[in-house]
Amino acid sequence: MQLEKVYEPQRFEPHWAQWWIESGIFQVDAKWAQARRASGAHDARSENTGRTFSLVIPPPNVTGSLHIGHMLEHTIMDVAVRWHRMQGEITLWLPGTDHAGIATQMVVERQLASEGLTRKQLGREEFERRVWQWKEEYGGRINHQIRREGASVDWSRERFTMDPGLSRAVRETFVRLWDKGLIYRGEYMVNWCPRCQTAISDVETAHEAIEGYLWHIRYQIRGSGEALIVATTRPETMLGDTALVVHPEDKRYLHLHGTTAILPILGREIPIIADPLADPAFGTGVVKVTPAHDPNDFEVGKRHKLPFVKVIGEDARMTNAAGPYAGLDRFEARKRIVAALEQSGELVKTEPYTVSIAKCDRCKTIIEPLVSTQWFVRIKPLAAKAMEAVRSGKIRFVPDDREIIFFQWMENIRDWCISRQLWWGHRIPAWHCHNCQEITVARETPALCPKCHSTEVEQDSDVLDTWFSSGLWPFSTLGWPDDTEDLRTFYPTSLLITGFDILFFWVSRMIMLGIECTGDVPFREVHLHGLVRDAERQKISKTKGNVVDPLDLIERYGTDACRIALLISAAPGADIALKTDRIESARAFANKLWNASRLLFMNMERSGIDSWDPKESTGSLSTEDVWIEERLNSCAAIVDDALKAHRYHEAAQALWDFVWKEFCDWYLEVKKLQFDSHALSVYERMLRLLHPFMPFVTEELWQRLMSVSPAEHAKSLSLAPYPKPSGSWSENKKVEEFRLIQRIVTNAREIRADRKIDPKLQLESTLHLRDGLLSRSDLTVIESLAKLKITQTAMVESTDVALPFTLTIALDSQSNGASRLRLEKDNARLEKAIVTQSRQLNDHTFVSKAPAHVIESMRAKLAEYQAQLKKNRELLDNFE
RNA sequence: GGGCGCGUAGCUCAGUUGGUUAGAGCGCCUGCUUCACACGCAGGAGGUCACAGGUUCGAGUCCUGUCGCGCCCACCA
């Protein structure tokens, strides 16, 4: 039972992390769970409610490693999961990783580069083999981190987005969407990243405002002396111009409709057409149209059937269509074109201009919008259902103001480009016939073309956007499309906890695909947490070099300290500035708990208690016992409410205050004077209450305590029942008495600090005390806590020796005086409030207009005020 | 151009339907090597809750405006 003198989490945390897995206590058997739910049967190891609670981990990139943001996310999830598990619910937390297409491919390509290789040299098959190899090598790192975080996941259900089962789910989804006409293939304007060499979706681009120029260029009208001035921010695209556009109603240019202009440099003739695209109020009101390189121009090009001239290629170099500039990088071409126009006098003006450019989210390369054949999801029908699910409350956001952003995005959503020109990912299940050009989309690889029976069929070389497969995560991991036990038991999942930054990438796609594939929402609640930033509130990123490895922190401070530190800072949706002083103080907290336990165990020994039975009743409770029961109960109630509302920081704070300020600073200080086993009972419940937040140290201490318990108990604290707030102790007289002791001790300490007291008041106080508010043993406690020597005689009879008591009473008398004034003031306020509220409640117009719950709460408040007023008046009477 | 949020102690931040004396951690000051803990104990200083109005018996909390900061979305050359 002896505890080591120093709190060293490194000594036991890895042990419990290992043991939790080996003992399989976080594994759930779906069949067992189903039967249990059906029968509502009780489980010996915890009181089983028959309810289920399930969630899936947001799968981290398999070749990456976890950062401190993951630790926050996993800690919040773990609190929720452990709390539900201890409530006796059938609880599943499913772990796994994501293949993360572009990100992983980039990592492996970089590795190849260091060997002087490119993926093209290796070939597709060999490259894929290399990525798998990489995955096997580094995938374990994440799992190790998750274990050390204390995450109570079910490892038997670990999944990877490229597992055969999940790949089948991807194909199934693709085929279904294709059959319903919700997937199409075509030539459209896409965001092309010249570095990644692939198309990316709209959400994978980041817009940035940069200082650029607006170049004004003269376009000569054919067969007339007239010319139009056109402004552009991208002069290199002019080589691909196929028209000039003016607004149909712009009076300045009516006479030019249908004429042609001469494209500078190339001398090509291009038509002047009318289209609402041109804003007469902007610049000269004339727009050059490059249908192959601008999304707006693309639309105009389609509308007017203009030729599409592609002057910039996939490698961001000018194509042969760019004539003299062919082969040049797009920005080099821009420079030369501007210079050439300047020389020829066709450049009439250059003005500084702030332009918004799109960059590749991943590599920050400037996106080149270009026309390309890609696969798309027709997203509007899916978005409509997703919005309906949120609007009807089938999915709830926490914090709920995030819904606004969700709706705003969903309403303006555009079709989702899902094909990527990568090698790492799920191949698109479509086959092209080289003979008849037919495209076959199928679940299984076709042997021959279903149309012409040619064997010359080849699978589409593109892979799917990584978010397409992670969008299926909540159900593909549970066995969908098969109707599995897991799916029936755990879907829809209860909760999703993830970062706000992937709301559009992931959360919205899961909602859309979940509803489409399964007919039900993928989760009932979405908790969006904030970002962990560094101490200077900067975003954490590899390039800034401020990345924190959770394992380093865990090594230094222990997992529990890191967890409680993160939790206590985690207000819903708010970013966290990570400062080590917070974690240091959290370690001090864990140390405090450790030493409080030492004290208890030592006292057990000292008082000859060699075993402790949680079921045994402890007989009559002393003043401090009743008080701590009340505090514990109140703490449990706060934790309960806070966790229900996803206010983890509030729960953590309440526990911190209870453990340190109340249990250690007051209860134990008193209890160690007259130790009995009731302290152990409070202590044990406290450990249970704290366990979801600090699982390691509580498990360690609890197991040690239970090792001397003859009673039957759960195998792990993780399976013990969570203390429920119950009953009301606050009305108990002993609670009031203990509060008085607290005041007396505090005041006695003030006396020791040489504060002056009015002697007249001291005497009155002494008398007051004698009236039996406090017992002799209470006085001993006070004496001891306040570290003063007093005698009974002195206390009763002499005003100058009985310092502690006289002092106390002095303050008491003073506060009586103050209370009286306060009561009078308070009553005036209450009377006023009662008059106002009554008037409002009697006002028929007000009552008919105000919502029912407002009226109700006003009535309740009014009653409260009246009761308070009555109580105050009685108190005032007693003063006289 | 739209949308969302923030401004509270020296620093980092809590403060859920308005309600006694606005809180925590760190830092700072004073006193304690008290037999669980100096990763500790007891006490203290420090706030016109950005500013100006308004609603209310009562505003850090609700409304309007101003200033400062951040984020997200957006095809205006």
Short mmCIF file of N, CA and C (backbone and C1' of nucleotides) in Angstrom, two decimals, chain A residues 5-6 231-232 277-279 282 287 296 353 408 414 537 574 579 581-582 585 587-588 591-592 595-596 598-599 647 649-650 653 660-661 665 669 672 749 822 829 832-833 836-837 865, chain B residues 2-6 10-21 23-27 34-44 56-58 70-77:
data_model
loop_
_atom_site.label_atom_id
_atom_site.label_comp_id
_atom_site.label_asym_id
_atom_site.label_seq_id
_atom_site.Cartn_x
_atom_site.Cartn_y
_atom_site.Cartn_z
N LYS A 5 7.23 8.16 -3.07
CA LYS A 5 7.15 9.54 -2.59
C LYS A 5 6.89 10.53 -3.73
N VAL A 6 7.44 10.25 -4.88
CA VAL A 6 7.30 11.20 -5.98
C VAL A 6 6.32 10.67 -7.03
N ALA A 231 -8.58 45.79 -69.73
CA ALA A 231 -7.73 45.63 -68.56
C ALA A 231 -7.63 44.16 -68.19
N THR A 232 -6.44 43.74 -67.79
CA THR A 232 -6.27 42.34 -67.38
C THR A 232 -5.22 42.25 -66.27
N LEU A 277 -21.53 39.44 -68.75
CA LEU A 277 -20.32 39.27 -67.95
C LEU A 277 -19.62 40.60 -67.73
N ALA A 278 -19.60 41.42 -68.80
CA ALA A 278 -18.89 42.69 -68.69
C ALA A 278 -19.67 43.67 -67.83
N ASP A 279 -18.99 44.23 -66.85
CA ASP A 279 -19.62 45.22 -65.97
C ASP A 279 -19.24 46.60 -66.50
N PHE A 282 -16.99 48.78 -64.40
CA PHE A 282 -15.62 48.42 -64.04
C PHE A 282 -14.67 48.71 -65.19
N VAL A 287 -14.12 43.28 -71.62
CA VAL A 287 -13.40 42.15 -71.04
C VAL A 287 -12.85 41.28 -72.15
N ASN A 296 -14.95 32.15 -65.58
CA ASN A 296 -16.01 32.99 -66.16
C ASN A 296 -15.98 32.93 -67.68
N TYR A 353 -2.57 46.82 -58.46
CA TYR A 353 -3.90 46.27 -58.21
C TYR A 353 -3.77 45.04 -57.31
N GLN A 408 -24.34 28.28 -45.18
CA GLN A 408 -23.83 29.25 -46.14
C GLN A 408 -23.00 28.53 -47.21
N ARG A 414 -20.68 23.94 -55.29
CA ARG A 414 -20.57 23.63 -56.71
C ARG A 414 -20.13 22.19 -56.88
N ARG A 537 0.23 32.18 -30.15
CA ARG A 537 -1.02 32.11 -30.88
C ARG A 537 -0.83 31.93 -32.39
N ALA A 574 -13.24 27.29 -29.31
CA ALA A 574 -12.22 28.32 -29.17
C ALA A 574 -10.82 27.73 -29.38
N LYS A 579 0.52 26.81 -23.67
CA LYS A 579 1.66 27.30 -22.90
C LYS A 579 2.05 26.21 -21.92
N ASP A 581 3.34 26.42 -19.08
CA ASP A 581 3.07 26.64 -17.65
C ASP A 581 1.75 26.03 -17.23
N ARG A 582 0.83 25.97 -18.18
CA ARG A 582 -0.45 25.34 -17.90
C ARG A 582 -0.26 23.84 -17.64
N SER A 585 1.41 23.25 -14.30
CA SER A 585 0.50 23.34 -13.17
C SER A 585 -0.43 22.13 -13.13
N ARG A 587 0.57 19.14 -14.00
CA ARG A 587 1.37 18.09 -13.41
C ARG A 587 1.39 18.26 -11.88
N ALA A 588 1.44 19.51 -11.45
CA ALA A 588 1.39 19.78 -10.01
C ALA A 588 0.07 19.26 -9.44
N ASN A 591 0.30 15.59 -9.15
CA ASN A 591 1.17 15.33 -8.01
C ASN A 591 0.44 15.51 -6.69
N LYS A 592 -0.42 16.53 -6.67
CA LYS A 592 -1.22 16.79 -5.47
C LYS A 592 -2.13 15.61 -5.17
N ASN A 595 -0.13 12.73 -3.81
CA ASN A 595 0.28 12.88 -2.42
C ASN A 595 -0.89 12.82 -1.46
N ALA A 596 -2.04 13.28 -1.92
CA ALA A 596 -3.23 13.13 -1.08
C ALA A 596 -3.48 11.65 -0.87
N ARG A 598 -1.22 9.30 -0.94
CA ARG A 598 -0.19 8.83 0.01
C ARG A 598 -0.65 9.05 1.45
N LEU A 599 -1.16 10.26 1.67
CA LEU A 599 -1.64 10.60 3.00
C LEU A 599 -2.71 9.64 3.46
N ARG A 647 -19.30 20.68 -22.61
CA ARG A 647 -18.48 21.75 -22.04
C ARG A 647 -17.39 21.11 -21.18
N HIS A 649 -14.28 21.82 -20.67
CA HIS A 649 -13.42 22.68 -19.85
C HIS A 649 -14.08 22.98 -18.51
N GLU A 650 -15.40 23.09 -18.54
CA GLU A 650 -16.13 23.39 -17.32
C GLU A 650 -16.08 22.21 -16.36
N GLN A 653 -12.56 21.96 -14.93
CA GLN A 653 -12.35 23.01 -13.92
C GLN A 653 -13.03 22.65 -12.60
N TRP A 660 -8.57 19.76 -5.44
CA TRP A 660 -7.50 20.52 -4.81
C TRP A 660 -8.02 21.42 -3.68
N LYS A 661 -8.99 22.27 -4.02
CA LYS A 661 -9.43 23.30 -3.09
C LYS A 661 -10.30 22.74 -1.96
N ASP A 665 -7.41 20.63 0.41
CA ASP A 665 -7.13 21.76 1.29
C ASP A 665 -7.99 21.81 2.54
N GLU A 669 -7.30 18.01 5.42
CA GLU A 669 -6.65 18.71 6.53
C GLU A 669 -7.41 18.46 7.84
N LYS A 672 -7.40 14.27 8.57
CA LYS A 672 -6.20 13.59 9.04
C LYS A 672 -6.05 13.69 10.57
N ARG A 749 -6.79 32.86 11.09
CA ARG A 749 -5.52 33.08 10.40
C ARG A 749 -5.29 34.58 10.20
N ARG A 822 -27.20 45.09 3.85
CA ARG A 822 -27.35 44.43 2.55
C ARG A 822 -28.76 43.90 2.38
N ARG A 829 -34.55 46.20 -3.60
CA ARG A 829 -34.38 45.73 -4.98
C ARG A 829 -35.46 44.72 -5.35
N LYS A 832 -38.94 46.16 -5.73
CA LYS A 832 -39.02 46.86 -7.02
C LYS A 832 -39.20 45.85 -8.16
N ALA A 833 -38.39 44.79 -8.10
CA ALA A 833 -38.43 43.78 -9.16
C ALA A 833 -39.78 43.09 -9.19
N THR A 836 -42.36 45.32 -10.82
CA THR A 836 -42.21 45.37 -12.28
C THR A 836 -42.67 44.09 -12.95
N GLN A 837 -42.22 42.98 -12.40
CA GLN A 837 -42.55 41.72 -13.03
C GLN A 837 -44.04 41.41 -12.95
N TYR A 865 -38.34 35.52 -6.10
CA TYR A 865 -38.15 36.83 -5.47
C TYR A 865 -39.00 36.96 -4.22
P G B 2 -20.72 44.30 -48.17
"O5'" G B 2 -21.50 42.94 -48.46
"C5'" G B 2 -22.25 42.32 -47.46
"C4'" G B 2 -22.29 40.83 -47.68
"C3'" G B 2 -22.22 40.03 -46.39
"O3'" G B 2 -23.48 39.97 -45.76
"C1'" G B 2 -20.70 39.13 -47.93
P G B 3 -23.59 40.41 -44.24
"O5'" G B 3 -23.12 39.08 -43.51
"C5'" G B 3 -23.77 37.85 -43.79
"C4'" G B 3 -22.94 36.70 -43.32
"C3'" G B 3 -22.48 36.77 -41.88
"O3'" G B 3 -23.50 36.44 -40.96
"C1'" G B 3 -20.68 36.09 -43.24
P C B 4 -23.49 37.11 -39.52
"O5'" C B 4 -22.36 36.29 -38.78
"C5'" C B 4 -22.45 34.88 -38.65
"C4'" C B 4 -21.16 34.31 -38.12
"C3'" C B 4 -20.66 34.92 -36.82
"O3'" C B 4 -21.35 34.44 -35.69
"C1'" C B 4 -18.86 34.74 -38.32
P G B 5 -21.56 35.42 -34.46
"O5'" G B 5 -20.11 35.52 -33.83
"C5'" G B 5 -19.50 34.37 -33.26
"C4'" G B 5 -18.02 34.58 -33.07
"C3'" G B 5 -17.60 35.65 -32.08
"O3'" G B 5 -17.77 35.24 -30.74
"C1'" G B 5 -16.22 35.75 -33.99
P C B 6 -17.96 36.32 -29.60
"O5'" C B 6 -16.47 36.88 -29.41
"C5'" C B 6 -15.43 36.03 -28.97
"C4'" C B 6 -14.10 36.72 -29.12
"C3'" C B 6 -13.92 37.98 -28.30
"O3'" C B 6 -13.59 37.69 -26.96
"C1'" C B 6 -13.13 38.37 -30.50
P G B 10 -3.50 44.48 -15.42
"O5'" G B 10 -2.12 43.94 -16.01
"C5'" G B 10 -1.25 44.80 -16.72
"C4'" G B 10 -0.04 43.99 -17.11
"C3'" G B 10 -0.36 42.76 -17.93
"O3'" G B 10 -0.32 43.04 -19.31
"C1'" G B 10 0.93 42.13 -16.05
P C B 11 -1.37 42.36 -20.32
"O5'" C B 11 -0.81 40.89 -20.44
"C5'" C B 11 0.39 40.61 -21.17
"C4'" C B 11 0.68 39.12 -21.14
"C3'" C B 11 -0.46 38.25 -21.64
"O3'" C B 11 -0.41 38.09 -23.05
"C1'" C B 11 0.29 37.44 -19.55
P U B 12 -1.77 37.84 -23.88
"O5'" U B 12 -2.19 36.37 -23.42
"C5'" U B 12 -1.45 35.24 -23.87
"C4'" U B 12 -2.09 33.98 -23.37
"C3'" U B 12 -3.60 33.87 -23.62
"O3'" U B 12 -3.88 33.46 -24.94
"C1'" U B 12 -3.12 33.24 -21.39
P C B 13 -5.28 33.85 -25.59
"O5'" C B 13 -6.27 33.91 -24.36
"C5'" C B 13 -7.58 33.45 -24.47
"C4'" C B 13 -7.91 32.60 -23.27
"C3'" C B 13 -9.40 32.60 -22.89
"O3'" C B 13 -10.11 31.69 -23.71
"C1'" C B 13 -8.08 32.85 -20.94
P A B 14 -11.66 31.86 -23.87
"O5'" A B 14 -12.14 31.09 -22.58
"C5'" A B 14 -13.05 31.68 -21.73
"C4'" A B 14 -13.36 30.75 -20.59
"C3'" A B 14 -14.77 30.92 -20.05
"O3'" A B 14 -15.67 30.09 -20.71
"C1'" A B 14 -13.22 31.15 -18.29
P G B 15 -16.93 30.71 -21.45
"O5'" G B 15 -17.69 31.44 -20.26
"C5'" G B 15 -18.15 30.70 -19.14
"C4'" G B 15 -18.52 31.63 -18.02
"C3'" G B 15 -19.52 32.72 -18.39
"O3'" G B 15 -20.84 32.24 -18.36
"C1'" G B 15 -17.73 33.67 -17.19
P U B 16 -22.03 32.95 -19.06
"O5'" U B 16 -22.74 31.77 -19.88
"C5'" U B 16 -23.08 31.95 -21.25
"C4'" U B 16 -24.24 31.06 -21.59
"C3'" U B 16 -25.39 31.08 -20.59
"O3'" U B 16 -26.25 32.18 -20.82
"C1'" U B 16 -24.83 28.85 -21.06
P U B 17 -26.67 33.13 -19.67
"O5'" U B 17 -28.13 33.48 -20.13
"C5'" U B 17 -28.45 33.49 -21.52
"C4'" U B 17 -29.88 33.13 -21.71
"C3'" U B 17 -30.86 33.83 -20.78
"O3'" U B 17 -31.11 35.14 -21.22
"C1'" U B 17 -31.45 31.56 -21.02
P G B 18 -31.10 36.33 -20.23
"O5'" G B 18 -29.84 36.03 -19.38
"C5'" G B 18 -28.75 36.35 -19.10
"C4'" G B 18 -28.33 37.49 -18.22
"C3'" G B 18 -28.59 37.35 -16.73
"O3'" G B 18 -27.44 37.80 -16.05
"C1'" G B 18 -29.47 39.38 -17.49
P G B 19 -26.68 37.13 -14.95
"O5'" G B 19 -27.33 37.73 -13.63
"C5'" G B 19 -26.75 38.90 -13.05
"C4'" G B 19 -27.14 39.00 -11.61
"C3'" G B 19 -27.18 37.68 -10.87
"O3'" G B 19 -26.70 37.85 -9.54
"C1'" G B 19 -29.29 38.70 -10.75
P U B 20 -25.12 37.88 -9.27
"O5'" U B 20 -24.98 37.88 -7.69
"C5'" U B 20 -24.03 38.76 -7.11
"C4'" U B 20 -24.75 39.80 -6.30
"C3'" U B 20 -23.87 40.47 -5.25
"O3'" U B 20 -24.32 41.81 -5.05
"C1'" U B 20 -25.56 39.15 -4.20
P U B 21 -23.42 42.96 -5.23
"O5'" U B 21 -21.93 42.45 -4.99
"C5'" U B 21 -20.87 43.37 -5.24
"C4'" U B 21 -19.53 42.76 -4.91
"C3'" U B 21 -19.14 41.53 -5.74
"O3'" U B 21 -17.80 41.69 -6.14
"C1'" U B 21 -18.85 41.10 -3.45
P G B 23 -15.31 37.12 -7.72
"O5'" G B 23 -14.60 35.72 -7.80
"C5'" G B 23 -13.31 35.60 -8.33
"C4'" G B 23 -13.28 34.39 -9.21
"C3'" G B 23 -11.88 33.92 -9.54
"O3'" G B 23 -11.36 33.09 -8.52
"C1'" G B 23 -13.13 34.09 -11.53
P A B 24 -9.77 33.04 -8.33
"O5'" A B 24 -9.32 31.99 -9.43
"C5'" A B 24 -9.90 30.69 -9.46
"C4'" A B 24 -9.38 29.92 -10.63
"C3'" A B 24 -7.87 29.95 -10.80
"O3'" A B 24 -7.26 28.97 -9.98
"C1'" A B 24 -8.89 30.41 -12.87
P G B 25 -5.79 29.17 -9.47
"O5'" G B 25 -4.94 28.94 -10.78
"C5'" G B 25 -4.80 27.64 -11.34
"C4'" G B 25 -3.96 27.71 -12.59
"C3'" G B 25 -2.65 28.46 -12.42
"O3'" G B 25 -1.64 27.62 -11.89
"C1'" G B 25 -3.75 29.27 -14.33
P C B 26 -0.58 28.19 -10.91
"O5'" C B 26 0.32 29.09 -11.86
"C5'" C B 26 1.11 28.48 -12.89
"C4'" C B 26 1.62 29.53 -13.84
"C3'" C B 26 2.46 30.64 -13.21
"O3'" C B 26 3.79 30.23 -12.99
"C1'" C B 26 0.89 31.59 -14.70
P G B 27 4.55 30.75 -11.68
"O5'" G B 27 4.67 32.31 -12.00
"C5'" G B 27 5.49 32.75 -13.09
"C4'" G B 27 5.36 34.24 -13.25
"C3'" G B 27 5.63 35.06 -11.99
"O3'" G B 27 7.02 35.25 -11.78
"C1'" G B 27 3.65 35.82 -13.01
P U B 34 8.46 22.73 7.67
"O5'" U B 34 7.42 23.00 8.83
"C5'" U B 34 7.46 22.26 10.03
"C4'" U B 34 6.13 21.63 10.29
"C3'" U B 34 5.65 20.71 9.15
"O3'" U B 34 6.10 19.40 9.39
"C1'" U B 34 3.94 22.24 9.76
P C B 35 6.85 18.55 8.26
"O5'" C B 35 5.89 17.35 7.89
"C5'" C B 35 6.40 16.20 7.23
"C4'" C B 35 6.13 14.97 8.05
"C3'" C B 35 4.66 14.70 8.31
"O3'" C B 35 4.06 14.03 7.24
"C1'" C B 35 5.80 14.58 10.34
P A B 36 2.46 13.98 7.13
"O5'" A B 36 2.28 13.72 5.57
"C5'" A B 36 2.89 12.59 4.93
"C4'" A B 36 2.77 12.76 3.44
"C3'" A B 36 3.34 14.06 2.89
"O3'" A B 36 4.73 13.92 2.66
"C1'" A B 36 1.16 13.73 2.03
P C B 37 5.67 15.20 2.75
"O5'" C B 37 5.36 15.99 1.40
"C5'" C B 37 5.76 15.45 0.13
"C4'" C B 37 5.04 16.17 -0.96
"C3'" C B 37 5.31 17.66 -1.05
"O3'" C B 37 6.49 17.91 -1.79
"C1'" C B 37 2.99 17.25 -1.24
P A B 38 7.66 18.72 -1.18
"O5'" A B 38 7.93 19.98 -2.12
"C5'" A B 38 7.00 20.45 -3.10
"C4'" A B 38 7.44 21.85 -3.46
"C3'" A B 38 8.93 21.99 -3.73
"O3'" A B 38 9.15 22.72 -4.92
"C1'" A B 38 8.22 23.56 -2.10
P C B 39 9.20 21.98 -6.34
"O5'" C B 39 7.67 21.80 -6.79
"C5'" C B 39 7.00 22.77 -7.62
"C4'" C B 39 5.60 22.23 -7.86
"C3'" C B 39 5.08 21.62 -6.57
"O3'" C B 39 4.13 22.39 -5.85
"C1'" C B 39 5.15 19.99 -8.37
P G B 40 2.79 22.98 -6.22
"O5'" G B 40 1.96 22.75 -4.89
"C5'" G B 40 1.95 21.47 -4.29
"C4'" G B 40 2.21 21.55 -2.81
"C3'" G B 40 1.51 22.66 -2.05
"O3'" G B 40 0.14 22.39 -1.88
"C1'" G B 40 3.72 22.49 -1.30
P C B 41 -0.91 23.56 -1.93
"O5'" C B 41 -0.72 24.18 -0.48
"C5'" C B 41 -0.97 23.40 0.65
"C4'" C B 41 -0.71 24.19 1.90
"C3'" C B 41 -1.36 25.57 1.95
"O3'" C B 41 -2.73 25.50 2.28
"C1'" C B 41 0.88 25.72 2.65
P A B 42 -3.71 26.59 1.67
"O5'" A B 42 -3.38 27.85 2.57
"C5'" A B 42 -3.65 27.81 3.96
"C4'" A B 42 -3.16 29.07 4.61
"C3'" A B 42 -3.63 30.36 3.95
"O3'" A B 42 -4.94 30.71 4.31
"C1'" A B 42 -1.32 30.49 4.39
P G B 43 -5.84 31.47 3.26
"O5'" G B 43 -5.07 32.85 3.06
"C5'" G B 43 -5.38 33.95 3.90
"C4'" G B 43 -4.33 35.00 3.81
"C3'" G B 43 -4.47 36.01 2.68
"O3'" G B 43 -5.50 36.94 2.89
"C1'" G B 43 -2.21 35.40 2.94
P G B 44 -6.27 37.55 1.64
"O5'" G B 44 -5.18 38.53 1.01
"C5'" G B 44 -4.66 39.60 1.79
"C4'" G B 44 -3.58 40.31 1.04
"C3'" G B 44 -3.97 40.89 -0.31
"O3'" G B 44 -4.66 42.12 -0.16
"C1'" G B 44 -1.87 39.83 -0.48
P U B 56 -36.98 50.67 -20.30
"O5'" U B 56 -36.45 49.58 -19.28
"C5'" U B 56 -37.03 48.29 -19.28
"C4'" U B 56 -36.32 47.42 -18.28
"C3'" U B 56 -36.21 48.00 -16.87
"O3'" U B 56 -37.39 47.81 -16.12
"C1'" U B 56 -34.12 47.12 -17.55
P C B 57 -37.89 48.95 -15.15
"O5'" C B 57 -36.84 48.91 -13.95
"C5'" C B 57 -36.85 49.95 -12.95
"C4'" C B 57 -35.94 49.55 -11.82
"C3'" C B 57 -34.56 49.07 -12.24
"O3'" C B 57 -33.68 50.13 -12.44
"C1'" C B 57 -35.49 47.54 -10.69
P G B 58 -32.73 50.09 -13.73
"O5'" G B 58 -31.77 48.88 -13.39
"C5'" G B 58 -30.82 49.01 -12.32
"C4'" G B 58 -30.11 47.72 -12.09
"C3'" G B 58 -29.38 47.14 -13.31
"O3'" G B 58 -28.12 47.75 -13.47
"C1'" G B 58 -30.63 45.44 -12.25
P G B 70 -5.11 41.11 -37.64
"O5'" G B 70 -5.94 39.77 -37.46
"C5'" G B 70 -5.43 38.73 -36.66
"C4'" G B 70 -6.49 37.69 -36.39
"C3'" G B 70 -7.04 36.98 -37.61
"O3'" G B 70 -6.16 36.00 -38.11
"C1'" G B 70 -8.81 37.54 -36.16
P C B 71 -6.17 35.66 -39.70
"O5'" C B 71 -7.45 34.73 -39.85
"C5'" C B 71 -7.54 33.50 -39.16
"C4'" C B 71 -8.95 32.97 -39.17
"C3'" C B 71 -9.55 32.73 -40.55
"O3'" C B 71 -9.10 31.51 -41.12
"C1'" C B 71 -11.13 33.87 -39.23
P C B 72 -8.95 31.39 -42.70
"O5'" C B 72 -10.46 31.16 -43.16
"C5'" C B 72 -11.18 30.02 -42.72
"C4'" C B 72 -12.65 30.16 -43.05
"C3'" C B 72 -12.96 30.39 -44.52
"O3'" C B 72 -12.93 29.20 -45.27
"C1'" C B 72 -14.19 31.92 -43.22
P C B 73 -12.48 29.24 -46.80
"O5'" C B 73 -13.77 29.87 -47.50
"C5'" C B 73 -15.00 29.17 -47.48
"C4'" C B 73 -16.12 30.06 -47.95
"C3'" C B 73 -15.96 30.64 -49.35
"O3'" C B 73 -16.28 29.71 -50.36
"C1'" C B 73 -16.62 32.36 -47.89
P A B 74 -15.39 29.72 -51.71
"O5'" A B 74 -15.88 31.04 -52.46
"C5'" A B 74 -17.24 31.42 -52.44
"C4'" A B 74 -17.44 32.74 -53.15
"C3'" A B 74 -16.45 33.04 -54.26
"O3'" A B 74 -16.80 32.36 -55.46
"C1'" A B 74 -16.70 34.95 -52.91
P C B 75 -15.65 31.84 -56.38
"O5'" C B 75 -15.24 33.12 -57.19
"C5'" C B 75 -13.99 33.16 -57.88
"C4'" C B 75 -14.15 33.92 -59.16
"C3'" C B 75 -14.92 35.23 -59.01
"O3'" C B 75 -14.07 36.28 -58.61
"C1'" C B 75 -15.84 34.00 -60.81
P C B 76 -14.43 37.17 -57.36
"O5'" C B 76 -13.75 38.56 -57.68
"C5'" C B 76 -14.50 39.62 -58.24
"C4'" C B 76 -14.52 39.51 -59.71
"C3'" C B 76 -13.67 40.54 -60.45
"O3'" C B 76 -12.39 40.02 -60.76
"C1'" C B 76 -15.91 40.71 -61.15
P A B 77 -11.11 40.84 -60.32
"O5'" A B 77 -10.13 40.91 -61.59
"C5'" A B 77 -10.56 41.54 -62.74
"C4'" A B 77 -10.67 40.54 -63.86
"C3'" A B 77 -9.53 40.63 -64.87
"O3'" A B 77 -9.29 39.36 -65.42
"C1'" A B 77 -11.57 41.45 -65.83
#
